[in-house]
mmCIF file of C-alpha atoms and ligand atoms in Angstrom:
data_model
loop_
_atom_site.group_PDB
_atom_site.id
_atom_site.type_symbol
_atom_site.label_atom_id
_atom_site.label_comp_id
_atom_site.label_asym_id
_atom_site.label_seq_id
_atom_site.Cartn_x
_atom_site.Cartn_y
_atom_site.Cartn_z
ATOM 1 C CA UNK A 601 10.459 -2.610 21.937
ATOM 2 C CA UNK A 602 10.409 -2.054 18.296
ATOM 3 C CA UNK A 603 8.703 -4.459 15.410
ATOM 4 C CA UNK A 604 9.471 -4.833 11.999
ATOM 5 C CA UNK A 605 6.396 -6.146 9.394
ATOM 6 C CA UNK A 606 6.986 -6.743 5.570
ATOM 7 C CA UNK A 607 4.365 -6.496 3.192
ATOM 8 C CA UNK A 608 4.039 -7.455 -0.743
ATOM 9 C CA UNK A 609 1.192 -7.045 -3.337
ATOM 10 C CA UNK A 610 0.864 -6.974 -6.842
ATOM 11 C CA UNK A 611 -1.977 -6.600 -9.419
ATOM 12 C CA UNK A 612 -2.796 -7.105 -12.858
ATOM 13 C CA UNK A 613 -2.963 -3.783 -15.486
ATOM 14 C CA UNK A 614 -5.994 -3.641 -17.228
ATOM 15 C CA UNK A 615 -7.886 -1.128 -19.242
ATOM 16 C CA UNK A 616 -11.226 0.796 -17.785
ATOM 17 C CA UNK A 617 -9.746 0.741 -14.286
ATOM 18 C CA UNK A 618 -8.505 3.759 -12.564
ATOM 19 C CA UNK A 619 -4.656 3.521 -11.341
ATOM 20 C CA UNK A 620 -4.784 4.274 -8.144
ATOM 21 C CA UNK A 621 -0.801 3.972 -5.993
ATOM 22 C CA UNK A 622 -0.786 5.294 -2.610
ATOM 23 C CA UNK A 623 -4.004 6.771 -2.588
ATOM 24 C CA UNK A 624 -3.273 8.879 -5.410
ATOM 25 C CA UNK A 625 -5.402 8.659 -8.978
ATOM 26 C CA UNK A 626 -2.342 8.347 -11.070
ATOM 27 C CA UNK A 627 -2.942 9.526 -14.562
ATOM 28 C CA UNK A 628 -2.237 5.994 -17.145
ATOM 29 C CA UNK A 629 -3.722 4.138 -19.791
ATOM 30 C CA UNK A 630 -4.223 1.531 -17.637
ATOM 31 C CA UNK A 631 -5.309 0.735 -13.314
ATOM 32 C CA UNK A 632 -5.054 -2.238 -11.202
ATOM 33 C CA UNK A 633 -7.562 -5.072 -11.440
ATOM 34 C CA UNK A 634 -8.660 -5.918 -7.768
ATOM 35 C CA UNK A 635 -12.012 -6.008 -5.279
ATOM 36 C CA UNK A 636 -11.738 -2.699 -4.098
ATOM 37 C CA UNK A 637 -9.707 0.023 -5.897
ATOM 38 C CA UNK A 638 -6.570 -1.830 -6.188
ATOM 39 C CA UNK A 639 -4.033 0.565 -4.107
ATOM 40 C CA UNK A 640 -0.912 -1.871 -4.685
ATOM 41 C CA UNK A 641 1.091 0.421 -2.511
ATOM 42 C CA UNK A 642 -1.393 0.634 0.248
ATOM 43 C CA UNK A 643 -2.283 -3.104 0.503
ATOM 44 C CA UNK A 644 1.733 -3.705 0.844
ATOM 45 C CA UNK A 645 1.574 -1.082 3.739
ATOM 46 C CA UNK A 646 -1.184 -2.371 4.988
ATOM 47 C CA UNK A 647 0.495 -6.039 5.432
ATOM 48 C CA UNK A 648 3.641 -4.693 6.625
ATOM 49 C CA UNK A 649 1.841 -2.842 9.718
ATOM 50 C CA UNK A 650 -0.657 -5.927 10.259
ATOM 51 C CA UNK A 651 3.040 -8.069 10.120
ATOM 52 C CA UNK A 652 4.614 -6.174 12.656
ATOM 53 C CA UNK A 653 1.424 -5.870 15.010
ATOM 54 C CA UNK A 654 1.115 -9.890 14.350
ATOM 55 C CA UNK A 655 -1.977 -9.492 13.283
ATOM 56 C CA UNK A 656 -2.376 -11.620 10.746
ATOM 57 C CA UNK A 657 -2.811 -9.651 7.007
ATOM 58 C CA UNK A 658 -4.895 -7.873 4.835
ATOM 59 C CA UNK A 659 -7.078 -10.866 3.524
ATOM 60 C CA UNK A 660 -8.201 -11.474 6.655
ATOM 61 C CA UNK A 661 -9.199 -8.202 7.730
ATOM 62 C CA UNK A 662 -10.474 -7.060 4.662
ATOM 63 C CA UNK A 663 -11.649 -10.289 2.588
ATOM 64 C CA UNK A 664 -12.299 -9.756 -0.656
ATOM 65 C CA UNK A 665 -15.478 -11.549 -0.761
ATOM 66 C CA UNK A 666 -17.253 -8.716 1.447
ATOM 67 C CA UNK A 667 -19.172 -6.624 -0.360
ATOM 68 C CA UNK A 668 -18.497 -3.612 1.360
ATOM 69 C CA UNK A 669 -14.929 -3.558 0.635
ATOM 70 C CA UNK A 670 -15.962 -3.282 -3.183
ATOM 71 C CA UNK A 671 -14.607 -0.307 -4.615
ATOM 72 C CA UNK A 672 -13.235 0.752 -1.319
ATOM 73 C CA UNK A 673 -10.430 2.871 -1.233
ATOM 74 C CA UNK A 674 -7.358 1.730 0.485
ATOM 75 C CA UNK A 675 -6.890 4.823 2.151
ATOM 76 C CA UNK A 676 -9.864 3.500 4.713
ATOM 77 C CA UNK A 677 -7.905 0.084 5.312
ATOM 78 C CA UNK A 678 -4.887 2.369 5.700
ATOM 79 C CA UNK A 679 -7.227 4.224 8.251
ATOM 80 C CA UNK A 680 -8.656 1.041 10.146
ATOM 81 C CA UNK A 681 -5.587 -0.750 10.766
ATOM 82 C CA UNK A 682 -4.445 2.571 12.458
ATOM 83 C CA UNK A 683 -6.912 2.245 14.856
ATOM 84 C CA UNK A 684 -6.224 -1.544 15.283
ATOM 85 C CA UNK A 685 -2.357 -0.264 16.357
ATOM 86 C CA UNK A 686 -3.157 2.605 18.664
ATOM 87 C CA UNK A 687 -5.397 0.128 20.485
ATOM 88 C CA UNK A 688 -2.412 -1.966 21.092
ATOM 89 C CA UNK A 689 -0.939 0.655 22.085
ATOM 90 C CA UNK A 690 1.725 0.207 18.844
ATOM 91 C CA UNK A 691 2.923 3.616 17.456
ATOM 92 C CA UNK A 692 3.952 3.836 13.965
ATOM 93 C CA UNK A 693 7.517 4.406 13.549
ATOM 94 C CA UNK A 694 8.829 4.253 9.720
ATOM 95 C CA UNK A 695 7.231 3.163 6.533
ATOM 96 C CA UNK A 696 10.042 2.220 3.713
ATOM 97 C CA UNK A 697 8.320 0.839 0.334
ATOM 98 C CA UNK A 698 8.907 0.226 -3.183
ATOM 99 C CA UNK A 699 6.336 0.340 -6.190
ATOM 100 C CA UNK A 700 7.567 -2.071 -9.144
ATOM 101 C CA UNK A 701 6.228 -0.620 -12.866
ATOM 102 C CA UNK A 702 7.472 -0.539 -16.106
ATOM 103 C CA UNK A 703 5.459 3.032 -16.655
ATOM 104 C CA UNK A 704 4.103 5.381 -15.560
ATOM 105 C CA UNK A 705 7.356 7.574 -14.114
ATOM 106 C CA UNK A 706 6.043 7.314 -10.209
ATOM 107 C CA UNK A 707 8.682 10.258 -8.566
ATOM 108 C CA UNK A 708 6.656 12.890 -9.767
ATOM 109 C CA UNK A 709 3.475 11.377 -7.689
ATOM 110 C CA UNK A 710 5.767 10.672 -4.247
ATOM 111 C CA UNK A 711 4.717 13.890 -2.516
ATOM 112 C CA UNK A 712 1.517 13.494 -2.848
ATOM 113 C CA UNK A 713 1.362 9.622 -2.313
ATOM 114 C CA UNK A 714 3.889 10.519 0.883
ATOM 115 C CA UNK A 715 1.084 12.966 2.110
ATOM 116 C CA UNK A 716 -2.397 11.198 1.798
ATOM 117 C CA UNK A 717 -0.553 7.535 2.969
ATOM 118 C CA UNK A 718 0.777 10.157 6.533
ATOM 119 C CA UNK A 719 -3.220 11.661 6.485
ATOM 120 C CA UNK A 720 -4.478 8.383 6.512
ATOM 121 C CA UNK A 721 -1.521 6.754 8.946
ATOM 122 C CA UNK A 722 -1.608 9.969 11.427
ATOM 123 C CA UNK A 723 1.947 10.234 10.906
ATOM 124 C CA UNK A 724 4.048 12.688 9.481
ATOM 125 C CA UNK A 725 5.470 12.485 5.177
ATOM 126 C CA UNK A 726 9.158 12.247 6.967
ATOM 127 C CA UNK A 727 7.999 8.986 8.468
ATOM 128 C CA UNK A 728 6.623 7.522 4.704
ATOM 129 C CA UNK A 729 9.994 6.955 1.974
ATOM 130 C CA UNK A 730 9.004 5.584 -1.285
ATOM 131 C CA UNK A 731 11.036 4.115 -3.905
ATOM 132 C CA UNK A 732 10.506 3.593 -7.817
ATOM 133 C CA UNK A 733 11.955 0.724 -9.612
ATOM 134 C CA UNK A 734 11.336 -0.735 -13.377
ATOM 135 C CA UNK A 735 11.787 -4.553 -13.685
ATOM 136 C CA UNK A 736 14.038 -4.109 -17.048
ATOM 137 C CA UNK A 737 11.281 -5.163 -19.297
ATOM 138 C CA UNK A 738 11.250 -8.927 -17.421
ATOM 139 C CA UNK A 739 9.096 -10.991 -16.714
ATOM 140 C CA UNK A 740 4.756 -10.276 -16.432
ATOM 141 C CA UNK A 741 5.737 -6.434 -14.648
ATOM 142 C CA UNK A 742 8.491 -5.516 -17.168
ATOM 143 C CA UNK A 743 5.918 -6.533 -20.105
ATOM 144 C CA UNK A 744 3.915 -3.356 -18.447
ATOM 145 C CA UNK A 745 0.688 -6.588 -17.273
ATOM 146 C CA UNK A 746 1.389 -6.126 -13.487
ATOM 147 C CA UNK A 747 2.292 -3.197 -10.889
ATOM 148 C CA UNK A 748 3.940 -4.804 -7.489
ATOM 149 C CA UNK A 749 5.405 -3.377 -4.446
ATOM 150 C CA UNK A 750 7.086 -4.633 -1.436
ATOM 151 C CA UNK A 751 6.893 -2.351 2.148
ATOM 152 C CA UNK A 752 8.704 -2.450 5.296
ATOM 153 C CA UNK A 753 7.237 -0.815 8.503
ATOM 154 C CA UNK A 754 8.624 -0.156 12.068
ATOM 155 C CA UNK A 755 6.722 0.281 14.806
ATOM 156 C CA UNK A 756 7.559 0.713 18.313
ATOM 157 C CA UNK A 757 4.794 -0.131 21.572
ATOM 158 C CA UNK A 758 4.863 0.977 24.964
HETATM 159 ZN ZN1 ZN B 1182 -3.830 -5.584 -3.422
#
């Protein structure tokens, strides 16, 4: 039997904070505002495997009012929600996902974002395909305020 789970985040652009997209530091003027390091692309992963496990989503298993998720890098939710699978006997099948930003150009980053997110999912980069997409300059993400990205992810249990 095979599941499907979607997933969506987004987070504001500010100065001072590192800008941190599939577990890689992307080089920018600006990183996402958030409790722990603000990994757009790894929160919407992280809901769309939590979706398709029906397990409920990322607020609940990492609340942001826990101290020891400040800071924390996504990677490690990425990491603990693996475990949460493979003990329901779930294996991962496919990640798709798109990252929504005005700048910086993201393709460059996609090998290395495709290999940590595999490293942290126990899967291989041919299971992880990323997409880039501007929003045209519209609304709060085309004005260059917000980063957002939307996820899909299969998974198949036995
Ligand atoms: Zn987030």
């Amino acid at each position: 039997m095979n599941y499907a789970g979607i997933g969506y985040d987004l987070h504001r652009l500010v100065e001072g904070r590192k800008l941190m997209i599939g577990g890689i530091d992307v080089p920018f003027d600006k990183g996402s505002q958030g409790h722990s390091d603000g990994d757009v692309l790894c929160h919407a992963i992280c809901d769309a495997l939590l979706g398709a496990a029906g397990l409920g989503d990322i607020g609940t298993h990492f609340p942001d009012t826990d101290p020891k998720w400040k800071g924390a890098s996504s990677l490690v939710f990425l990491e603990h929600i693996r475990n949460l699978l493979a003990s329901r006997r779930f294996r991962l099948v496919h990640v798709d996902a798109v990252v929504i930003c005005e700048r910086p150009k993201l393709g460059p980053h996609f090998p290395a974002m495709r290999a940590a997110l595999a490293k942290a999912l126990g899967i291989t980069s041919d299971q992880i395909n990323l997409k880039a997409k501007t929003n045209e300059g519209v609304d709060a993400v085309g004005r260059g305020e917000a980063i957002a990205a939307h996820a899909i992810a299969t998974l198949s249990q036995h």
